[in-house]
Short mmCIF file of C-alpha atoms and ligand atoms in Angstrom, two decimals:
data_model
loop_
_atom_site.label_atom_id
_atom_site.label_comp_id
_atom_site.label_asym_id
_atom_site.label_seq_id
_atom_site.Cartn_x
_atom_site.Cartn_y
_atom_site.Cartn_z
CA MET A 75 34.97 38.45 26.52
CA PRO A 76 32.23 40.89 27.12
CA LYS A 77 33.66 43.72 29.26
CA ILE A 78 32.48 43.82 32.85
CA ARG A 79 30.95 47.21 34.42
CA LEU A 80 32.98 48.08 37.47
CA GLU A 81 30.19 50.07 39.14
CA PRO A 82 28.02 48.08 41.38
CA VAL A 83 24.35 47.79 40.65
CA ARG A 84 22.30 51.16 41.23
CA GLY A 85 21.83 51.67 44.87
CA MET A 86 24.40 49.22 45.84
CA ARG A 87 27.79 50.00 47.27
CA ASP A 88 31.44 48.68 47.44
CA ILE A 89 32.48 49.62 51.11
CA ILE A 90 36.23 49.32 51.92
CA PRO A 91 38.52 50.56 54.56
CA PRO A 92 38.50 52.49 56.37
CA ASP A 93 34.60 52.73 56.05
CA SER A 94 34.02 49.03 56.27
CA ASN A 95 36.11 48.77 59.42
CA GLU A 96 34.44 51.65 60.85
CA ILE A 97 30.96 49.96 60.09
CA LEU A 98 32.35 46.62 61.73
CA TRP A 99 32.95 48.43 64.75
CA LEU A 100 29.59 49.77 64.82
CA GLU A 101 27.94 46.32 64.41
CA ASN A 102 30.29 44.64 67.02
CA SER A 103 29.50 47.48 69.55
CA PHE A 104 25.57 46.87 68.80
CA ALA A 105 26.00 43.16 69.50
CA GLU A 106 28.07 43.89 72.76
CA VAL A 107 25.56 46.52 74.21
CA ALA A 108 22.40 44.48 73.01
CA ARG A 109 24.01 41.28 74.88
CA ARG A 110 24.52 43.47 78.15
CA TYR A 111 20.95 43.73 78.01
CA GLY A 112 20.01 39.82 77.64
CA TYR A 113 19.34 39.90 74.20
CA GLU A 114 20.43 36.66 72.12
CA TYR A 115 21.71 36.94 68.61
CA VAL A 116 19.61 35.23 65.61
CA ILE A 117 20.48 34.78 62.19
CA LEU A 118 17.53 35.28 59.80
CA PRO A 119 17.21 34.42 55.97
CA VAL A 120 17.89 37.20 53.60
CA VAL A 121 15.47 35.54 51.04
CA GLU A 122 12.05 35.15 52.42
CA SER A 123 8.53 34.45 51.22
CA PHE A 124 6.87 37.35 49.74
CA LYS A 125 3.69 36.36 51.81
CA VAL A 126 5.33 37.18 55.25
CA PHE A 127 5.86 40.84 54.07
CA GLU A 128 2.50 41.01 52.03
CA VAL A 129 0.10 41.22 55.02
CA LYS A 130 1.53 43.78 57.44
CA SER A 131 4.15 46.00 55.80
CA GLY A 132 2.21 48.71 54.39
CA PRO A 133 1.96 50.15 51.04
CA GLU A 134 5.28 51.93 51.33
CA ILE A 135 7.47 49.06 52.02
CA ARG A 136 5.26 46.73 49.82
CA ARG A 137 6.09 49.14 46.86
CA SER A 138 9.64 48.89 47.47
CA MET A 139 10.41 45.37 47.67
CA TYR A 140 12.67 43.40 45.47
CA VAL A 141 10.07 40.56 44.53
CA PHE A 142 10.75 37.67 42.24
CA GLU A 143 10.08 34.15 41.55
CA ASP A 144 13.08 31.47 42.35
CA LYS A 145 13.62 28.63 39.85
CA ALA A 146 10.79 26.70 41.43
CA GLY A 147 8.20 29.28 40.85
CA ARG A 148 8.03 30.59 44.44
CA VAL A 149 7.35 34.17 44.88
CA VAL A 150 10.22 35.41 47.17
CA CYS A 151 11.60 38.86 47.87
CA LEU A 152 14.77 39.96 49.53
CA ARG A 153 13.93 41.15 53.26
CA PRO A 154 12.87 44.91 53.36
CA GLU A 155 13.39 44.80 57.00
CA LEU A 156 13.63 41.89 59.71
CA THR A 157 10.63 42.38 62.14
CA ALA A 158 8.10 40.34 60.01
CA ILE A 159 10.83 37.36 59.85
CA ALA A 160 11.65 37.40 63.46
CA ALA A 161 7.86 37.00 64.15
CA ARG A 162 7.85 34.06 61.81
CA VAL A 163 10.74 32.56 63.66
CA TYR A 164 9.33 33.10 66.80
CA LEU A 165 6.25 31.17 65.90
CA ARG A 166 8.41 28.47 64.34
CA LYS A 167 11.20 27.90 66.87
CA LEU A 168 10.95 30.14 69.86
CA GLN A 169 7.18 30.05 70.81
CA THR A 170 8.09 27.14 73.43
CA SER A 171 10.93 29.18 75.29
CA PRO A 172 10.39 30.76 78.47
CA LYS A 173 8.92 34.54 77.83
CA PRO A 174 9.89 37.15 77.17
CA VAL A 175 11.89 36.33 74.40
CA LYS A 176 14.61 38.89 73.78
CA ILE A 177 16.61 38.59 70.24
CA PHE A 178 18.92 40.83 68.33
CA TYR A 179 19.87 40.68 64.78
CA ILE A 180 22.55 42.67 62.36
CA GLY A 181 22.14 42.36 58.71
CA LYS A 182 21.36 43.69 55.35
CA ALA A 183 18.17 44.61 54.16
CA PHE A 184 17.16 45.69 50.83
CA ARG A 185 14.39 48.22 49.49
CA TYR A 186 14.03 49.80 45.96
CA GLU A 187 13.87 53.29 46.63
CA GLU A 188 15.30 56.26 45.04
CA PRO A 189 19.08 56.50 46.24
CA GLN A 190 20.32 59.52 47.81
CA ARG A 191 22.82 60.31 50.60
CA GLY A 192 21.97 58.08 53.49
CA ARG A 193 19.13 56.20 51.48
CA TYR A 194 20.32 52.91 49.81
CA ARG A 195 18.89 50.08 48.16
CA GLU A 196 20.98 47.96 50.34
CA PHE A 197 21.64 48.94 53.80
CA ILE A 198 22.44 47.50 57.15
CA GLN A 199 19.89 47.22 60.08
CA ALA A 200 20.94 46.24 63.66
CA GLY A 201 17.71 45.67 65.68
CA VAL A 202 16.13 43.77 68.71
CA GLU A 203 12.84 42.48 69.27
CA TYR A 204 11.33 41.85 72.60
CA ILE A 205 8.57 39.59 72.51
CA GLY A 206 6.00 38.17 75.03
CA GLU A 207 5.74 41.75 77.26
CA GLU A 208 3.23 44.22 77.14
CA SER A 209 4.42 46.42 79.87
CA ILE A 210 5.50 49.87 79.03
CA TYR A 211 8.81 49.35 80.67
CA ALA A 212 9.60 47.00 77.67
CA ASP A 213 9.39 49.98 75.41
CA ALA A 214 11.36 52.18 77.87
CA GLU A 215 14.07 49.57 77.67
CA LEU A 216 14.49 49.81 74.02
CA ILE A 217 15.09 53.60 74.50
CA LEU A 218 17.54 52.73 77.17
CA LEU A 219 19.32 50.37 75.05
CA ILE A 220 19.60 52.72 71.93
CA ARG A 221 20.71 55.59 74.67
CA ASP A 222 23.34 53.43 75.83
CA TYR A 223 24.37 52.21 72.45
CA LEU A 224 24.72 55.80 71.11
CA LYS A 225 26.79 56.73 74.10
CA TYR A 226 29.15 53.95 73.56
CA ILE A 227 29.75 54.82 70.02
CA GLY A 228 30.08 58.56 70.80
CA LEU A 229 26.72 59.89 69.30
CA ASN A 230 25.38 62.21 72.02
CA GLU A 231 23.26 64.75 70.41
CA TYR A 232 20.08 63.41 69.06
CA SER A 233 16.35 63.51 69.48
CA VAL A 234 13.76 60.60 70.15
CA LYS A 235 10.40 61.42 68.89
CA LEU A 236 7.59 59.23 70.49
CA GLY A 237 4.22 58.59 69.36
CA ASN A 238 1.25 56.00 69.96
CA MET A 239 -0.23 54.23 66.70
CA ALA A 240 -3.11 53.14 69.12
CA ILE A 241 -4.51 56.58 69.07
CA TYR A 242 -5.24 56.35 65.18
CA ARG A 243 -6.00 52.77 64.93
CA SER A 244 -8.55 53.13 67.72
CA LEU A 245 -10.09 56.36 66.18
CA PHE A 246 -10.17 54.66 62.60
CA ASN A 247 -11.79 51.61 63.94
CA ALA A 248 -14.42 53.72 66.02
CA TRP A 249 -15.29 55.38 62.53
CA GLY A 250 -15.57 52.32 60.92
CA ILE A 251 -12.80 52.92 58.56
CA GLN A 252 -11.47 49.57 56.74
CA GLU A 253 -8.05 48.10 57.58
CA ASP A 254 -6.53 48.86 54.09
CA VAL A 255 -7.78 52.39 54.17
CA GLN A 256 -6.53 52.95 57.36
CA ASP A 257 -2.99 51.69 56.23
CA GLU A 258 -3.29 54.29 53.37
CA ILE A 259 -4.23 57.26 55.66
CA ILE A 260 -1.26 56.28 58.03
CA HIS A 261 1.05 56.29 55.12
CA TYR A 262 0.03 59.80 54.42
CA ILE A 263 0.23 60.88 57.84
CA ASP A 264 3.68 59.26 58.06
CA LYS A 265 4.89 61.24 54.65
CA LYS A 266 3.51 64.44 56.18
CA GLU A 267 1.01 64.78 53.41
CA LEU A 268 -1.82 65.48 55.98
CA GLY A 269 -3.97 67.06 53.42
CA LYS A 270 -4.36 63.79 51.75
CA ALA A 271 -5.05 61.91 54.84
CA VAL A 272 -7.56 64.31 55.89
CA ASP A 273 -9.42 64.07 52.48
CA ILE A 274 -9.88 60.32 53.02
CA VAL A 275 -10.75 60.78 56.95
CA SER A 276 -13.60 63.45 55.99
CA LYS A 277 -15.39 61.08 53.63
CA HIS A 278 -15.89 58.72 56.69
CA ILE A 279 -16.74 61.32 59.49
CA ALA A 280 -17.61 64.71 59.83
CA ASN A 281 -15.35 66.15 62.55
CA GLY A 282 -12.42 63.51 61.70
CA ALA A 283 -10.42 66.29 59.92
CA GLU A 284 -10.63 68.71 62.85
CA ILE A 285 -9.36 65.72 65.30
CA ILE A 286 -6.47 64.78 62.99
CA GLU A 287 -5.30 68.40 62.40
CA GLY A 288 -5.76 69.03 66.13
CA LEU A 289 -3.55 66.21 66.90
CA SER A 290 -0.69 67.13 64.63
CA LYS A 291 -0.20 70.15 66.56
CA CYS A 292 0.54 68.24 69.92
CA VAL A 293 4.41 68.19 69.96
CA GLY A 294 6.42 68.67 72.97
CA SER A 295 8.62 67.25 75.69
CA ASP A 296 6.19 68.05 78.47
CA PRO A 297 4.08 64.93 79.43
CA ASP A 298 1.29 67.10 81.15
CA GLU A 299 1.09 69.37 78.51
CA LEU A 300 0.52 66.55 76.12
CA LEU A 301 -2.58 65.32 77.84
CA LYS A 302 -3.85 68.97 77.89
CA CYS A 303 -3.23 69.42 74.14
CA ALA A 304 -4.84 65.95 73.27
CA GLU A 305 -8.07 67.25 75.21
CA ARG A 306 -7.93 70.46 73.00
CA SER A 307 -7.79 68.45 69.93
CA GLY A 308 -11.17 67.01 70.57
CA LEU A 309 -9.68 63.31 70.99
CA PRO A 310 -12.47 61.20 72.81
CA LYS A 311 -11.64 61.11 76.59
CA GLU A 312 -11.05 57.12 76.92
CA LEU A 313 -8.46 57.31 74.16
CA ILE A 314 -6.59 60.17 76.19
CA ASN A 315 -6.81 58.15 79.26
CA THR A 316 -5.49 55.12 77.64
CA HIS A 317 -3.39 55.63 74.95
CA VAL A 318 -2.16 59.37 75.54
CA SER A 319 -1.79 58.68 79.22
CA ARG A 320 0.60 55.65 78.35
CA LEU A 321 2.62 57.80 76.03
CA SER A 322 3.01 60.48 78.36
CA LYS A 323 4.00 58.14 81.05
CA LEU A 324 6.75 56.72 78.76
CA LEU A 325 7.98 60.18 77.74
CA SER A 326 8.44 61.01 81.49
CA ILE A 327 10.13 57.78 82.44
CA ILE A 328 12.75 58.03 79.80
CA ARG A 329 13.23 61.75 80.29
CA GLU A 330 13.91 61.02 83.94
CA LEU A 331 16.48 58.27 82.68
CA GLY A 332 18.43 60.88 80.97
CA VAL A 333 17.20 60.66 77.20
CA LYS A 334 17.22 64.45 77.01
CA GLY A 335 16.17 64.55 73.44
CA ALA A 336 12.66 62.70 74.03
CA TYR A 337 9.43 64.44 73.06
CA ALA A 338 6.21 63.23 71.86
CA ASP A 339 4.39 63.91 68.66
CA LEU A 340 0.73 63.06 68.53
CA GLY A 341 0.84 63.65 64.89
CA PHE A 342 3.57 60.91 64.41
CA ALA A 343 2.67 57.85 62.53
CA ARG A 344 5.10 55.23 61.09
CA GLY A 345 4.27 53.48 57.79
CA LEU A 346 4.82 50.08 58.53
CA ALA A 347 1.39 48.72 58.93
CA TYR A 348 2.04 46.07 61.87
CA TYR A 349 2.30 49.03 64.45
CA THR A 350 -0.25 49.01 67.01
CA GLY A 351 0.99 51.09 70.24
CA ILE A 352 4.03 53.03 71.07
CA ILE A 353 6.26 54.04 68.05
CA PHE A 354 9.52 55.84 68.13
CA GLU A 355 12.22 57.35 65.74
CA VAL A 356 15.81 58.57 66.75
CA ILE A 357 17.06 61.46 64.76
CA PRO A 358 20.55 62.96 64.98
CA LYS A 359 21.15 66.44 65.61
CA GLY A 360 21.91 68.39 62.32
CA MET A 361 20.37 65.18 60.22
CA SER A 362 16.77 65.09 58.63
CA LEU A 363 16.95 61.28 58.35
CA SER A 364 16.18 59.20 61.23
CA ILE A 365 19.07 56.66 62.18
CA GLY A 366 16.48 54.21 63.96
CA GLY A 367 12.78 53.56 64.39
CA GLY A 368 10.79 50.97 66.23
CA GLY A 369 7.68 50.37 68.14
CA ARG A 370 4.86 48.02 69.39
CA TYR A 371 3.36 45.33 67.25
CA ASP A 372 0.97 43.39 69.42
CA THR A 373 -1.31 41.60 66.82
CA LEU A 374 1.39 40.66 64.10
CA ILE A 375 2.14 37.16 65.51
CA SER A 376 -1.58 36.42 65.83
CA THR A 377 -1.97 37.53 62.38
CA TYR A 378 0.39 34.92 61.38
CA GLY A 379 -1.68 32.14 63.12
CA GLY A 380 0.03 32.35 66.59
CA PRO A 381 -1.76 33.28 70.21
CA LYS A 382 -2.04 36.97 70.95
CA THR A 383 1.36 37.79 71.80
CA PRO A 384 2.53 41.50 72.72
CA ALA A 385 5.87 42.53 71.06
CA THR A 386 8.09 45.37 70.64
CA GLY A 387 11.30 46.11 69.00
CA PHE A 388 13.26 48.52 67.07
CA ALA A 389 16.26 48.72 64.04
CA LEU A 390 18.84 50.96 63.75
CA GLY A 391 20.34 51.92 60.26
CA ILE A 392 23.98 51.30 60.61
CA ASP A 393 24.96 53.17 57.45
CA ARG A 394 22.96 56.40 58.84
CA ILE A 395 24.77 56.01 62.09
CA HIS A 396 28.18 56.15 60.32
CA LEU A 397 27.27 59.04 58.29
CA ALA A 398 25.96 60.93 61.48
CA LEU A 399 29.01 60.14 63.57
CA LYS A 400 31.28 61.38 60.38
CA ASN A 401 29.09 64.49 60.44
CA VAL A 402 30.31 65.31 63.91
CA GLY A 403 33.81 64.45 63.31
CA LYS A 404 34.16 61.45 65.35
CA VAL A 405 37.72 59.87 65.10
CA PHE A 406 37.58 56.08 64.72
CA ARG A 407 40.48 55.04 66.84
CA ASP A 408 41.64 51.43 66.77
CA GLU A 409 42.25 50.49 70.07
CA VAL A 410 44.36 47.49 69.37
CA VAL A 411 48.26 47.49 69.07
CA LYS A 412 49.10 47.08 65.43
CA ILE A 413 52.58 45.72 64.32
CA ALA A 414 53.82 45.11 60.98
CA LEU A 415 56.13 42.21 61.05
CA ILE A 416 58.90 42.22 58.47
CA PRO A 417 60.87 39.25 57.73
CA LEU A 418 64.13 39.67 56.25
CA ILE A 419 64.60 36.04 55.95
CA MET A 420 61.93 33.61 55.39
CA ASN A 421 62.29 31.66 58.67
CA TYR A 422 58.49 30.75 58.85
CA ARG A 423 59.10 29.09 62.32
CA VAL A 424 60.45 32.16 63.83
CA ILE A 425 57.89 34.60 62.06
CA ASP A 426 55.08 32.44 63.41
CA GLU A 427 56.34 32.31 66.88
CA VAL A 428 56.70 36.09 67.28
CA ALA A 429 53.48 36.74 65.53
CA SER A 430 51.52 34.16 67.68
CA ARG A 431 52.89 35.51 70.70
CA LEU A 432 51.84 39.01 69.94
CA ARG A 433 48.47 37.89 68.46
CA GLY A 434 47.81 35.90 71.50
CA GLU A 435 47.89 39.12 73.51
CA GLY A 436 45.09 40.64 71.15
CA ALA A 437 47.59 42.77 68.91
CA VAL A 438 47.24 43.14 65.22
CA VAL A 439 50.01 41.38 63.61
CA ASN A 440 50.55 41.89 59.87
CA VAL A 441 53.29 39.90 58.10
CA LEU A 442 54.40 42.17 55.23
CA LEU A 443 56.24 39.82 52.68
CA ARG A 444 58.94 40.80 50.19
CA SER A 445 59.14 44.30 51.40
CA ARG A 446 62.08 46.03 51.51
CA LEU A 447 62.74 47.69 54.78
CA SER A 448 62.07 51.35 53.90
CA THR A 449 59.06 50.31 51.63
CA ALA A 450 57.55 48.53 54.74
CA ILE A 451 58.04 51.18 57.12
CA SER A 452 56.29 53.52 54.85
CA ILE A 453 53.11 51.08 54.28
CA ALA A 454 53.23 50.46 58.17
CA SER A 455 53.11 54.18 58.84
CA SER A 456 50.49 55.07 56.05
CA LYS A 457 48.25 52.24 57.70
CA GLY A 458 48.40 53.65 61.10
CA TYR A 459 50.87 50.98 62.40
CA ASP A 460 52.09 51.34 66.08
CA TYR A 461 55.27 49.20 65.56
CA ILE A 462 57.33 47.26 63.23
CA ALA A 463 59.26 43.93 63.90
CA ILE A 464 62.11 43.03 62.22
CA ILE A 465 63.30 39.27 61.86
CA GLY A 466 66.72 39.24 59.96
CA GLU A 467 69.63 37.00 59.94
CA LYS A 468 71.12 38.44 63.10
CA GLU A 469 67.81 38.36 65.14
CA VAL A 470 67.27 34.47 64.38
CA ARG A 471 70.86 33.82 65.45
CA GLU A 472 70.22 35.52 68.61
CA GLY A 473 66.78 34.36 69.25
CA VAL A 474 65.51 37.94 69.19
CA VAL A 475 63.25 40.48 67.43
CA THR A 476 63.92 43.98 66.66
CA ILE A 477 61.00 46.30 67.49
CA LYS A 478 60.64 49.88 66.72
CA ASN A 479 57.99 52.31 67.69
CA LEU A 480 56.76 54.24 64.89
CA ARG A 481 55.62 57.16 67.03
CA SER A 482 58.66 57.67 69.41
CA ARG A 483 61.21 56.16 67.09
CA ARG A 484 62.49 54.17 70.07
CA GLN A 485 63.87 50.60 69.12
CA ARG A 486 64.81 47.47 71.12
CA SER A 487 65.88 44.03 70.72
CA ILE A 488 63.54 41.77 72.69
CA SER A 489 64.22 37.90 73.24
CA ILE A 490 61.37 35.96 71.51
CA LYS A 491 61.01 33.57 74.25
CA LYS A 492 60.10 36.69 76.69
CA LEU A 493 58.17 38.65 74.06
CA THR A 494 55.10 40.31 75.35
CA LEU A 495 53.47 43.40 74.64
CA GLY A 496 54.43 45.03 77.93
CA GLU A 497 58.10 44.62 76.68
CA LEU A 498 57.78 46.66 73.49
CA PRO A 499 59.51 50.00 73.44
P1 HAM B 61 12.29 51.23 59.55
O1 HAM B 61 12.10 52.71 60.32
O2 HAM B 61 11.88 51.16 58.40
O3 HAM B 61 11.90 50.23 60.63
O4 HAM B 61 13.93 51.09 59.51
C1 HAM B 61 14.76 51.23 60.64
C2 HAM B 61 16.06 52.29 60.20
O5 HAM B 61 16.76 51.35 59.06
C3 HAM B 61 15.73 53.55 59.87
O6 HAM B 61 15.63 54.20 60.98
C4 HAM B 61 16.84 53.90 58.92
O7 HAM B 61 17.95 54.09 59.82
C5 HAM B 61 17.06 52.62 58.31
N1 HAM B 61 16.77 52.42 56.98
C6 HAM B 61 15.60 52.29 56.63
N2 HAM B 61 15.45 52.50 54.91
C7 HAM B 61 16.85 52.72 54.79
C8 HAM B 61 17.70 52.82 53.48
N3 HAM B 61 17.18 52.83 52.45
N4 HAM B 61 18.85 53.24 53.46
C9 HAM B 61 19.56 53.13 54.44
N5 HAM B 61 18.97 53.11 55.83
C10 HAM B 61 17.69 52.78 56.00
C11 HAM B 61 12.10 48.90 60.51
O8 HAM B 61 12.61 48.56 59.60
C12 HAM B 61 11.27 48.10 61.38
N6 HAM B 61 11.57 46.68 61.22
C13 HAM B 61 11.90 48.48 63.06
C14 HAM B 61 11.26 47.75 64.19
C15 HAM B 61 11.77 46.64 64.80
N7 HAM B 61 10.02 47.81 64.37
C16 HAM B 61 9.69 47.15 65.43
N8 HAM B 61 10.93 45.87 65.55
#
């Protein structure tokens, strides 16, 4: 037999308790908050046709995709993100639903990147897509949802960087730059390689470099100052009145609604090529990686052959949020009561009755088979259990269960028929 390597494939991770439990809680909490905003859950394929991503992903994502042929020769990929799939599924299955369509998802995504802390080849995204609404209040809602989620899980210090891709797209269109060249320039702006972006722009338009460099200096949280800075950059008036104004308005709305870390950056671009308007990223204090990003993609659905449909959305990186919470010393406390049930004799009817009564009230009841009492107590304590419940011969005879509180050390015998969480010592 060939020996099996026990390490996972490079860039993949084996996630076990407590990390896996904490990540499950982060996912469930996201579902809870997204549902409170009226989003509905969708389950999307992990393996997708490469074509879905080929058109509008941008150079960065395309280069890092896991692409292969399946056994029938179809060119497929592991999804590098879920928005493009959501757009496809919207066209195929949700187009006739009343608009707006608001969906959320939680699932794995794959990118063949150089692994490092917070950057994996397999990671979890939790995101929403808000399809069929062009109002700025839809973009604002996304940021409020993120605000509420981060509050819910206890991540309180972060900034939200806002930008507007419409500024760059309109400029480049006006300068006659072809779309694939635009994507390349945007890729460099996204990577903060402004020199390379400016080199390409200069080939197309004389004062282009000046404007791009001027825009990159407009960073701040004051909505009025943003407009003034855009004027200084030499950006055409009509773009200021439309796209910079929209950004400035969004900034003032979300700052007013308590997103203290919000600011705008006119030199901010995102590498995904489908963005057409407002974009944003969330960066926790003390971390350089973003824990989430999103934006408006008003032409993606029509690129796939559908009618012109405005849409916006975001995805959070659950693994990075987990790291960020650990960085701030978050204690993940299990709120449910946890009970280790130790049967000293195997009367499975009584064991099930005791366990079912307690589980019925939401408690975790872990039956520890074949344990000696002392071993069971030490297992239960080391796993953070609150109680041990003992069922021995005497208990079965008297119809009771003996329950010991592992923190206060108090102990009681409770009649099984009357057993509730409220009776526990
Ligand atoms: P994205 O910015 O490429 O956007 O990814 C969203 C989040 O996924 C990032 O902010 C990050 O937290 C996480 N992430 C990305 N790559 C990795 C990685 N290699 N390892 C760990 N975490 C990672 C999107 O994917 C868009 N689909 C978001 C969107 C939805 N836009 C509109 N709707």
